CSV table of C-alpha atoms and ligand atoms in Angstrom, one decimal:
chain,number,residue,atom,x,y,z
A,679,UNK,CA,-13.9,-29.8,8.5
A,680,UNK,CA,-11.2,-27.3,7.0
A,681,UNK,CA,-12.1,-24.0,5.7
A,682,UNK,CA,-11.4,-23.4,2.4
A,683,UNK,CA,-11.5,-19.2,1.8
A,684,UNK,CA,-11.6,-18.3,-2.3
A,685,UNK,CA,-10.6,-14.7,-2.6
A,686,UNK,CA,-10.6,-12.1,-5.2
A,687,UNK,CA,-8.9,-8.3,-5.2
A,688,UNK,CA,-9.6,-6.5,-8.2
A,689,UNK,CA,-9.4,-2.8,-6.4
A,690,UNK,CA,-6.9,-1.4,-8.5
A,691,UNK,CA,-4.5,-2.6,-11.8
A,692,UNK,CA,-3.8,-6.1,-9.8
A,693,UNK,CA,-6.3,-8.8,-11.1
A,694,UNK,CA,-5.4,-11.6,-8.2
A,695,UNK,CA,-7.1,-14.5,-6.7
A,696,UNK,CA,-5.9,-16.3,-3.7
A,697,UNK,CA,-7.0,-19.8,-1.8
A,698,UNK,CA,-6.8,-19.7,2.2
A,699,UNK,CA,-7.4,-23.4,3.8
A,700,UNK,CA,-8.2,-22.4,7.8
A,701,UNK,CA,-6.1,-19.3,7.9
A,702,UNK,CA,-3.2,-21.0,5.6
A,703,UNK,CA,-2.7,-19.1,2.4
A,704,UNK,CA,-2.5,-21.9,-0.6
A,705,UNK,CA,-2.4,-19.9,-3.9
A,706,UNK,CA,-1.9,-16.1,-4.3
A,707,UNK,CA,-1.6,-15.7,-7.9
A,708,UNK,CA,-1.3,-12.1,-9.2
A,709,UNK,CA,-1.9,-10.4,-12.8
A,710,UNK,CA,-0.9,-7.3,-12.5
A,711,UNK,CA,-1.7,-4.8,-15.7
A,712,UNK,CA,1.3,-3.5,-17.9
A,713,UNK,CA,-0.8,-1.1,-19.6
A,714,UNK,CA,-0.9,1.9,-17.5
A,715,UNK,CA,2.7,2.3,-17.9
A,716,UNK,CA,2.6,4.3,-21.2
A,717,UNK,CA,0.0,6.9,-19.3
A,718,UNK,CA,2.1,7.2,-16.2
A,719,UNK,CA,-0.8,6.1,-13.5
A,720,UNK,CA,-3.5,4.2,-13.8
A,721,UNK,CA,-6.4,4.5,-16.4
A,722,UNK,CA,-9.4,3.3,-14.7
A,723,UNK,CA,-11.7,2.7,-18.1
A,724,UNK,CA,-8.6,0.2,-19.2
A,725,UNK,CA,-8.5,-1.3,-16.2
A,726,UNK,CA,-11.7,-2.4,-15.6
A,727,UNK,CA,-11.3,-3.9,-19.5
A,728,UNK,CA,-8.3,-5.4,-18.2
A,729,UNK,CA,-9.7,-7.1,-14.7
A,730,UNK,CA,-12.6,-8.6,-17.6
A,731,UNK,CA,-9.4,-10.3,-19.1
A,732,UNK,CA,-7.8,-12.1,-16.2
A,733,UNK,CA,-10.1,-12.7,-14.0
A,734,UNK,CA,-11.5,-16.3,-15.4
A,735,UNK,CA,-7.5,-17.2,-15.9
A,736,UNK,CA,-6.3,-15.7,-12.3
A,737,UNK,CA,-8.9,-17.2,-10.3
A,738,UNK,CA,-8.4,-20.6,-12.5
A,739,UNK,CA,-4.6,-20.5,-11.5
A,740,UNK,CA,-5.1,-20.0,-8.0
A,741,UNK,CA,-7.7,-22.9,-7.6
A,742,UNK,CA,-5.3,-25.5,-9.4
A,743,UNK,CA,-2.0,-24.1,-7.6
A,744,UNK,CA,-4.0,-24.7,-4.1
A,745,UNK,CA,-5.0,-28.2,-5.7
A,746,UNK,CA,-8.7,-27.3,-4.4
A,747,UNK,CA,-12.1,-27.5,-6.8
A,748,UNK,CA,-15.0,-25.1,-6.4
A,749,UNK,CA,-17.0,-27.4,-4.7
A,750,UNK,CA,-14.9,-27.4,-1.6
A,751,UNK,CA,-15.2,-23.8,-1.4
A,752,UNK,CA,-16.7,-22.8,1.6
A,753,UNK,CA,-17.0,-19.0,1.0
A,754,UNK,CA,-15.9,-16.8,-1.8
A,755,UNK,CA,-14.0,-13.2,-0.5
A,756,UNK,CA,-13.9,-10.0,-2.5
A,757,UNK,CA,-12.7,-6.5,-2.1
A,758,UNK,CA,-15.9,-4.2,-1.4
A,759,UNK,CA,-14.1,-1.0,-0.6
A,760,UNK,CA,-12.2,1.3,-1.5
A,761,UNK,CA,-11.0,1.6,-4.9
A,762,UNK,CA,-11.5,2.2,-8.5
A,763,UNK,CA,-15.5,1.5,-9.1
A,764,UNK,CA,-15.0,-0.2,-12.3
A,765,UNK,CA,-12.5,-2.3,-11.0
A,766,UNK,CA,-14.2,-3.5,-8.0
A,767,UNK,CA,-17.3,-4.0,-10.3
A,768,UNK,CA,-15.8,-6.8,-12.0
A,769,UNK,CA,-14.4,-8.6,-9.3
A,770,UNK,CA,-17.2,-8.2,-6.8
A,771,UNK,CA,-19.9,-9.3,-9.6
A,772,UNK,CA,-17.6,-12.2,-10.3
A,773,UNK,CA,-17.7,-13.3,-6.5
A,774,UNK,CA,-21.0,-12.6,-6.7
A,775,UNK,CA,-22.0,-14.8,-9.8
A,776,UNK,CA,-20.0,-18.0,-8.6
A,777,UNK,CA,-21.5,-17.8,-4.8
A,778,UNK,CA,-24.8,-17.8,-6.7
A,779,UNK,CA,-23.8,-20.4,-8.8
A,780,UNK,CA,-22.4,-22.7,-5.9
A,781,UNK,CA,-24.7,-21.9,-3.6
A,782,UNK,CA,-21.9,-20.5,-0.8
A,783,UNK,CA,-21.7,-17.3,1.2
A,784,UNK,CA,-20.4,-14.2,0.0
A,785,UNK,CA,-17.6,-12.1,2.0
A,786,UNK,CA,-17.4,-8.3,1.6
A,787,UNK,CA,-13.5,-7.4,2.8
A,788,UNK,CA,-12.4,-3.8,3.0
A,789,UNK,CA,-9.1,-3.4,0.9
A,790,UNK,CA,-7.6,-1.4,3.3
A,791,UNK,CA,-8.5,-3.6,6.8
A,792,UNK,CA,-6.8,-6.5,4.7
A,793,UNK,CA,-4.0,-5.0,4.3
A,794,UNK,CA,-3.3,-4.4,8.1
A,795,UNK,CA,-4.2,-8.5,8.0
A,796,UNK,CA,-1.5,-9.1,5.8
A,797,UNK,CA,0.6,-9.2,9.1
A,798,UNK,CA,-0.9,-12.9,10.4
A,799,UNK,CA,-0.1,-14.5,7.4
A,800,UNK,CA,2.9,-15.6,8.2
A,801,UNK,CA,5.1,-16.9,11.6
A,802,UNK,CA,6.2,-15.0,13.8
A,803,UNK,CA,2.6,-12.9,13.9
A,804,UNK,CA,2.2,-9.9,16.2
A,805,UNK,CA,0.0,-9.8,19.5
A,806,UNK,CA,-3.2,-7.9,19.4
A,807,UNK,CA,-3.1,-4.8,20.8
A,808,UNK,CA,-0.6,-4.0,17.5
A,809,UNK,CA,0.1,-0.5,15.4
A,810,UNK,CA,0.4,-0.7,12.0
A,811,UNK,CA,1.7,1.9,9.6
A,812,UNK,CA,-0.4,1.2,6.4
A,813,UNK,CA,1.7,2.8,3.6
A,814,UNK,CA,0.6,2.6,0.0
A,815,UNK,CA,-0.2,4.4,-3.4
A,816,UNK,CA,-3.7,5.4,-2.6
A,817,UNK,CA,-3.6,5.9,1.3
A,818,UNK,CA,-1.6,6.2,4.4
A,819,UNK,CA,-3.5,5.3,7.6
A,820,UNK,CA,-1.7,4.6,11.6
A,821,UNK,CA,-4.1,1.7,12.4
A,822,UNK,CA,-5.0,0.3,16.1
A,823,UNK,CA,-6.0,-3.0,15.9
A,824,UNK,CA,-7.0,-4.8,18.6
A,825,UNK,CA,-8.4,-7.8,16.9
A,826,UNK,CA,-8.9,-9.2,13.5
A,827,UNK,CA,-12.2,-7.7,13.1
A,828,UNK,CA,-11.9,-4.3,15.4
A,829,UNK,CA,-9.6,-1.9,13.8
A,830,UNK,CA,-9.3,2.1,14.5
A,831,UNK,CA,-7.6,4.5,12.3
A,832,UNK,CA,-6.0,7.1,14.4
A,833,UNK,CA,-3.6,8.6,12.2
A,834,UNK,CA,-4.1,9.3,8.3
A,835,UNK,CA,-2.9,11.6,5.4
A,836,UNK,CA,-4.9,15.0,5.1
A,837,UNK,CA,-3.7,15.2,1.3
A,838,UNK,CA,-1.3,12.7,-0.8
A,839,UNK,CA,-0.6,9.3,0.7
A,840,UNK,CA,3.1,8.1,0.9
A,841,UNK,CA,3.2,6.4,-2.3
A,842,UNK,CA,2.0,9.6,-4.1
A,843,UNK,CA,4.4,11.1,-2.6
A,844,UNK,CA,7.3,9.1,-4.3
A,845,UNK,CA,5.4,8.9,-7.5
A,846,UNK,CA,4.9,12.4,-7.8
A,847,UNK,CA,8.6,13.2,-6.5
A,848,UNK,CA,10.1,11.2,-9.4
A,849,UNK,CA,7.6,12.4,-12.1
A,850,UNK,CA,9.2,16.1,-11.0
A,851,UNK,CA,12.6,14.4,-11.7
A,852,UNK,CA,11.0,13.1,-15.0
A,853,UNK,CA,11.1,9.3,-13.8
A,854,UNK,CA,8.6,7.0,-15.4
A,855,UNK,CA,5.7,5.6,-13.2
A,856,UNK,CA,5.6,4.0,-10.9
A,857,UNK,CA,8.3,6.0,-9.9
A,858,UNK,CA,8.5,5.0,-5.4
A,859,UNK,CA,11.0,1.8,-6.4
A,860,UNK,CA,12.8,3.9,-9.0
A,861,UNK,CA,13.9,6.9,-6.1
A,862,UNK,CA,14.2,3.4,-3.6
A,863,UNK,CA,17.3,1.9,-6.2
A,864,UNK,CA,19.0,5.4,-6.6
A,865,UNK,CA,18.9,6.2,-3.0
A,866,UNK,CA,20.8,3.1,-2.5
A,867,UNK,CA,23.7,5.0,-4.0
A,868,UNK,CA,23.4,8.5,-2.6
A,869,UNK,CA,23.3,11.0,0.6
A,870,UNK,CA,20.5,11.1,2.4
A,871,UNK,CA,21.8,14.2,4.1
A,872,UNK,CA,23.1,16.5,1.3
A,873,UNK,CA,19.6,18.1,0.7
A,874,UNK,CA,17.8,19.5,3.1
A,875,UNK,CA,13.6,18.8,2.4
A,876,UNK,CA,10.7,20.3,5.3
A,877,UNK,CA,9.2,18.4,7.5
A,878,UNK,CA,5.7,19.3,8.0
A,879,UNK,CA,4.1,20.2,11.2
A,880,UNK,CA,1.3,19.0,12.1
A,881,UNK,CA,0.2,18.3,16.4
A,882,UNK,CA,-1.8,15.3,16.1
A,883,UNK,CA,-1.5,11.9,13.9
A,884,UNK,CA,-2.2,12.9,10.8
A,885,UNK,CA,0.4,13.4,7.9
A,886,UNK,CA,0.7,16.0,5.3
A,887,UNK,CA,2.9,15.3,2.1
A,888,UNK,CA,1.6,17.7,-0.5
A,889,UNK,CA,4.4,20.9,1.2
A,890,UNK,CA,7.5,17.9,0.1
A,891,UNK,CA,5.8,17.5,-3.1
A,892,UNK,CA,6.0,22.0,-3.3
A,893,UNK,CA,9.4,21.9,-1.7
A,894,UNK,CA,11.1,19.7,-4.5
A,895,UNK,CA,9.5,21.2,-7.1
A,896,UNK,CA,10.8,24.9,-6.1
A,897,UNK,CA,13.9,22.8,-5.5
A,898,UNK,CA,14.5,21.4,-8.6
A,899,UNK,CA,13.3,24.6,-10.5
A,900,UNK,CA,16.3,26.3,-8.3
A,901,UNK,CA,18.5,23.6,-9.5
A,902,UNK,CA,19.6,22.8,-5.6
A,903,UNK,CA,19.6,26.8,-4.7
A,904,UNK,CA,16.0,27.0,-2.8
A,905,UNK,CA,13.4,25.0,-1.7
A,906,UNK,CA,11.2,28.3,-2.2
A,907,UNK,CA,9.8,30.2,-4.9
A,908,UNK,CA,11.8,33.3,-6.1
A,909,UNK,CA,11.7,33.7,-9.5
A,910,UNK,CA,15.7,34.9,-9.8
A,911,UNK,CA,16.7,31.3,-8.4
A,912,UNK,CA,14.8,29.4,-11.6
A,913,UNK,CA,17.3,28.3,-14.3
A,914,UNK,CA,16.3,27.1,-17.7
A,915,UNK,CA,15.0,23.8,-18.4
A,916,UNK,CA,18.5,22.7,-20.1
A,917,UNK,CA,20.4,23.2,-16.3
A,918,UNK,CA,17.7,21.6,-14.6
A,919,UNK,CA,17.7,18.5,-15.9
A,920,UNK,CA,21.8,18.8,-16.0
A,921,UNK,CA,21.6,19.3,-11.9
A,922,UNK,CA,18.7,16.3,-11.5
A,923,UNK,CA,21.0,13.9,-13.7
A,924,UNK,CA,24.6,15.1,-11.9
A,925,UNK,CA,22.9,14.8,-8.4
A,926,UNK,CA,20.3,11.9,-8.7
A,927,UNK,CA,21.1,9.8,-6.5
A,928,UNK,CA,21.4,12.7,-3.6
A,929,UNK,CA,18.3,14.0,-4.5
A,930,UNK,CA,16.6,10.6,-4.3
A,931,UNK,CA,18.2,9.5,-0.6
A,932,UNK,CA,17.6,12.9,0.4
A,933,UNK,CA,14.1,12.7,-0.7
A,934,UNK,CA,13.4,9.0,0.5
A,935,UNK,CA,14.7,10.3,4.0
A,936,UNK,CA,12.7,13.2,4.2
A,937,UNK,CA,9.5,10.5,3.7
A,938,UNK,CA,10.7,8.0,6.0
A,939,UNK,CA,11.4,10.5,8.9
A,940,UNK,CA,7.8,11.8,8.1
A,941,UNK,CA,6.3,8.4,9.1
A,942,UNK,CA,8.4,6.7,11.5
A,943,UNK,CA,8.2,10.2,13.7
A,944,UNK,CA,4.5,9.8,13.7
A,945,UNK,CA,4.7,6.3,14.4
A,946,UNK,CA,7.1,7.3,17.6
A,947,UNK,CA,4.4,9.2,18.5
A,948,UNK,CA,1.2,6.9,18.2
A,949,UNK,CA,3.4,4.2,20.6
A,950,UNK,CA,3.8,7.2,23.0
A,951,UNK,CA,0.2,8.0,22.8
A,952,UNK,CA,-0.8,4.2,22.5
A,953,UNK,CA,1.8,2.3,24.6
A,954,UNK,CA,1.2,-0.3,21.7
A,955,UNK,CA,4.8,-1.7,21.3
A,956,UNK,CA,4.0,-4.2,18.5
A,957,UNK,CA,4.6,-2.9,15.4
A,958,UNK,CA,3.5,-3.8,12.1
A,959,UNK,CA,4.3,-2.4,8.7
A,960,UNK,CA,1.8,-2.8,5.2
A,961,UNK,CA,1.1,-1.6,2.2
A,962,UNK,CA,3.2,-1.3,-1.1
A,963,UNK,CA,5.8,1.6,0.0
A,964,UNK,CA,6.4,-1.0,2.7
A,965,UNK,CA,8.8,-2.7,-0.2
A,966,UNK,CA,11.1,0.5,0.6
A,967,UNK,CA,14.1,-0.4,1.5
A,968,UNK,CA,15.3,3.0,3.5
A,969,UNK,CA,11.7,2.6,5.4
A,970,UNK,CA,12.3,-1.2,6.1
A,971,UNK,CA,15.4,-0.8,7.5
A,972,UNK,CA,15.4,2.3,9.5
A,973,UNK,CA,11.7,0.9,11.0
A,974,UNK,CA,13.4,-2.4,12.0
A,975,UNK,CA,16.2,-0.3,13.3
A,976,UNK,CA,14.0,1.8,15.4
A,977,UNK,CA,12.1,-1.0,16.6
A,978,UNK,CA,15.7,-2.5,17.6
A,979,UNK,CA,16.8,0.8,19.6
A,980,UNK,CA,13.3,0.5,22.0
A,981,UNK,CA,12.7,-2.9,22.3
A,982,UNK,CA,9.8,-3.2,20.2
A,983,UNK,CA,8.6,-6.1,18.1
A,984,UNK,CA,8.6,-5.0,14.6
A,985,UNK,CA,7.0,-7.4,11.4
A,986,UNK,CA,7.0,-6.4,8.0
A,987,UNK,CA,5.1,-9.0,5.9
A,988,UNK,CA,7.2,-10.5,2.8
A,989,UNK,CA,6.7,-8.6,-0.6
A,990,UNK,CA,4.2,-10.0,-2.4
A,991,UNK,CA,1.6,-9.4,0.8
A,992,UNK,CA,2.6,-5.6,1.0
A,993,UNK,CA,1.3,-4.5,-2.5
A,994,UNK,CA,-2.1,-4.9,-3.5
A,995,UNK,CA,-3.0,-8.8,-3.7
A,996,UNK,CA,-5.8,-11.3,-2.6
A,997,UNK,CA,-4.3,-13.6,0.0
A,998,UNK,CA,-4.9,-10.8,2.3
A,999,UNK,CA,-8.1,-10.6,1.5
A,1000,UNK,CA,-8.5,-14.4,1.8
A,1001,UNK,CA,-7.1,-13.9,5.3
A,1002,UNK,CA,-9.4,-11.5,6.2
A,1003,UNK,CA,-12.7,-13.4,4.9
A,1004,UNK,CA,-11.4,-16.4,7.0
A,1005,UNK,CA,-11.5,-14.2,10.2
A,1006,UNK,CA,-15.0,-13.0,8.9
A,1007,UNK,CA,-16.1,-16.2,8.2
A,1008,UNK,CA,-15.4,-17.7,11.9
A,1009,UNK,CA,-18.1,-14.6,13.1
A,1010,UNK,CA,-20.4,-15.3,9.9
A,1011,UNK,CA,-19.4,-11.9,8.7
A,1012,UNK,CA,-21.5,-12.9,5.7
A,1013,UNK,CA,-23.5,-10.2,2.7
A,1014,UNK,CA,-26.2,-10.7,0.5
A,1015,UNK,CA,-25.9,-10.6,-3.1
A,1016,UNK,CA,-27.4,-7.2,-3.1
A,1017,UNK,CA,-24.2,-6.1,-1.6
A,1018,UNK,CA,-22.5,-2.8,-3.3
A,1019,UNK,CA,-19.4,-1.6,-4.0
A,1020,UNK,CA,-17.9,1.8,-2.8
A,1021,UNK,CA,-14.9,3.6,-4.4
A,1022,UNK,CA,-14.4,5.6,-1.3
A,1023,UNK,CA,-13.5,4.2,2.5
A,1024,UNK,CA,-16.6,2.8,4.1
B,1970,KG4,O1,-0.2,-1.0,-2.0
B,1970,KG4,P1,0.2,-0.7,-3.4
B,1970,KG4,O2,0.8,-1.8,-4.2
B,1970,KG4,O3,-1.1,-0.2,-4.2
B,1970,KG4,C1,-2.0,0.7,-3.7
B,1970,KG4,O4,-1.8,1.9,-3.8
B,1970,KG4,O5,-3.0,0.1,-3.1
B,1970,KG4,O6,1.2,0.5,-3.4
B,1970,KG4,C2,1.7,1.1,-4.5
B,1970,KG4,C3,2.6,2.2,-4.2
B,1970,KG4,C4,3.1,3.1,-5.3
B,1970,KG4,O7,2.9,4.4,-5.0
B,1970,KG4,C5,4.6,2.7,-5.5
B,1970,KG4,O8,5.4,3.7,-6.0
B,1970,KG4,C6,4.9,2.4,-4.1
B,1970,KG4,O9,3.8,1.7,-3.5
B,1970,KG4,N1,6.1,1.6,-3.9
B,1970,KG4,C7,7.3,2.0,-3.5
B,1970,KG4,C8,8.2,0.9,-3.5
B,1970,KG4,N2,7.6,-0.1,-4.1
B,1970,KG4,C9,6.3,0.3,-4.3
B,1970,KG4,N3,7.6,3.2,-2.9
B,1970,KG4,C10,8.9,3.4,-2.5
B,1970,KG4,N4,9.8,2.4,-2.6
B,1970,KG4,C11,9.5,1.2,-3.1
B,1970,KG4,N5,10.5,0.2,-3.1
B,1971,ZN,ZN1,-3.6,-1.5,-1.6
């Protein structure tokens, strides 16, 4: 008999539902909220209201789109952990109410494990033992996973994660949210060595993004002069914003260099402290092209095997999580509906 996986991510501002048929991925239907746009990040109180919304239509969608009907459901998946509380309220009591209703077992996924999943999706998939830079809005983690269900974290951020560190560096440029693909399309067009951004340094795995985030803004207060304070180098408002429009595109590659260089170094260094040579990427800043390419190019110059999985399973979304219930399901992984939620990392 085939397993039929019915998942639901509602961690965030994506409302998605997704339908996994022994470790296929049928439907991965996504609603992802407009709303925070006008606030620049993400209101939690609106998007719990928001999740409320979608979540009858999304998982609705995603049953019809894998032609599949509740009753040949054999386990519903939701994200436990971590993320916004209100948001993963909605979702997991939803999961919760139909595997009562149906009668069918519950699977808690962690948001973050499923991401690293995201990577056996789809042919060609990568050999366990495999690396995998996890790079999104919320977190940025150097995973060792050596199977499905046994993953280590030996590298993470000590202060903002990658994507924060792309958001914040375009709000200081007075880009809109979220502002990671908006510095990704200008560096297209620009220098990635004309500015000149600190890398920080730190012995072990860990990152540290929040001296960049200091740099640029000393930077752009300088208008180019300085990445340091001195109050003689600041210039008025008006000049500021005449050097960030005459140089955008620089300042964007440069930027989107500076991040890249930051990660793939560390990753250089967890294969020489690993001897892991499959490498995996995940996570929304995973889109990026400059981080895409020169990871693929890397990969290329020592003969590792490199997967990035395709868009729609790097940013937040449910087939992974419908990936990872079917791996928890084949070791009856199971909860109880007494099961709680947890905004933090488990
Ligand atoms: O994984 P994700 O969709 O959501 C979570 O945070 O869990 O990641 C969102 C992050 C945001 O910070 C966004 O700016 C960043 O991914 N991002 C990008 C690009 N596309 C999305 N950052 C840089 N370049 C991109 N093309
Ligand atoms: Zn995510």
């Amino acid at each position: 008999m085939p397993i039929s996986i019915l998942a639901i991510e509602s961690s965030c501002d994506e409302t998605a539902a997704a339908v996994c048929i022994d470790g296929k991925i049928r439907s991965n239907e996504i609603a992802t909220q407009q709303i925070h746009e006008q606030f620049g990040g993400v209101v939690p109180e609106l998007a719990s209201r928001a999740h409320i919304q979608n979540i009858v239509p999304i998982v609705d969608a995603a049953m019809k789109k894998a032609n599949c009907t509740l009753q040949h459901i054999d386990a519903i998946a939701f994200t436990q952990a971590p993320g916004l509380i209100g948001s993963l309220l909605v979702g997991s009591q939803f999961a919760k109410s139909l595997a009562l209703a149906l009668d069918k077992p519950l699977i808690a996924v962690h948001h973050m494990q499923a991401h690293v999943l995201a990577n056996l999706i789809l042919e060609p998939k990568p050999s366990f033992p495999f690396l995998c830079l996890t790079v999104s809005g919320g977190h940025t983690q150097i995973v060792l996973c050596k199977s499905p269900t046994n993953q280590q974290i030996i590298g993470k951020t000590i202060d903002d994660a990658a994507g924060e560190a792309f958001d914040k560096s375009a709000k200081l440029m007075g880009l809109p949210y979220p502002g990671g693909p908006l510095i990704d399309k200008y560096a297209a067009q620009g220098n990635p060595n004309r500015f000149k951004f600190p890398e920080p340094q730190i012995a072990d795995l860990n990152f540290s993004f929040s001296g960049l985030k200091t740099s640029i803004l000393y930077f752009l207060n300088n208008a180019g002069t300085s990445n340091v304070f001195k109050e003689e180098f600041k210039v008025t408002q008006d000049e500021k914003q005449q050097f960030i429009a005459e140089n955008l595109a620089d300042i964007c590659a440069s930027i989107q260099d500076r991040i890249v260089s930051i990660l793939l170094n560390k990753l250089k260094k967890a294969v020489k402290q690993t001897g892991v040579t499959q490498l995996c990427l995940a996570g929304g800043v995973s889109a990026n092209s400059g981080l895409r390419k020169a990871f693929e190019e890397l990969g290329k110059k020592n003969n590792w095997a490199t997967f990035i999985p395709p868009f729609e399973y790097c940013t937040d979304n449910a087939a992974m999580i419908a990936i990872t219930g079917y791996y928890k399901y084949l070791q009856n992984d199971f909860v109880g509906l007494g099961t709680s939620v947890n905004a933090r990392s488990l």
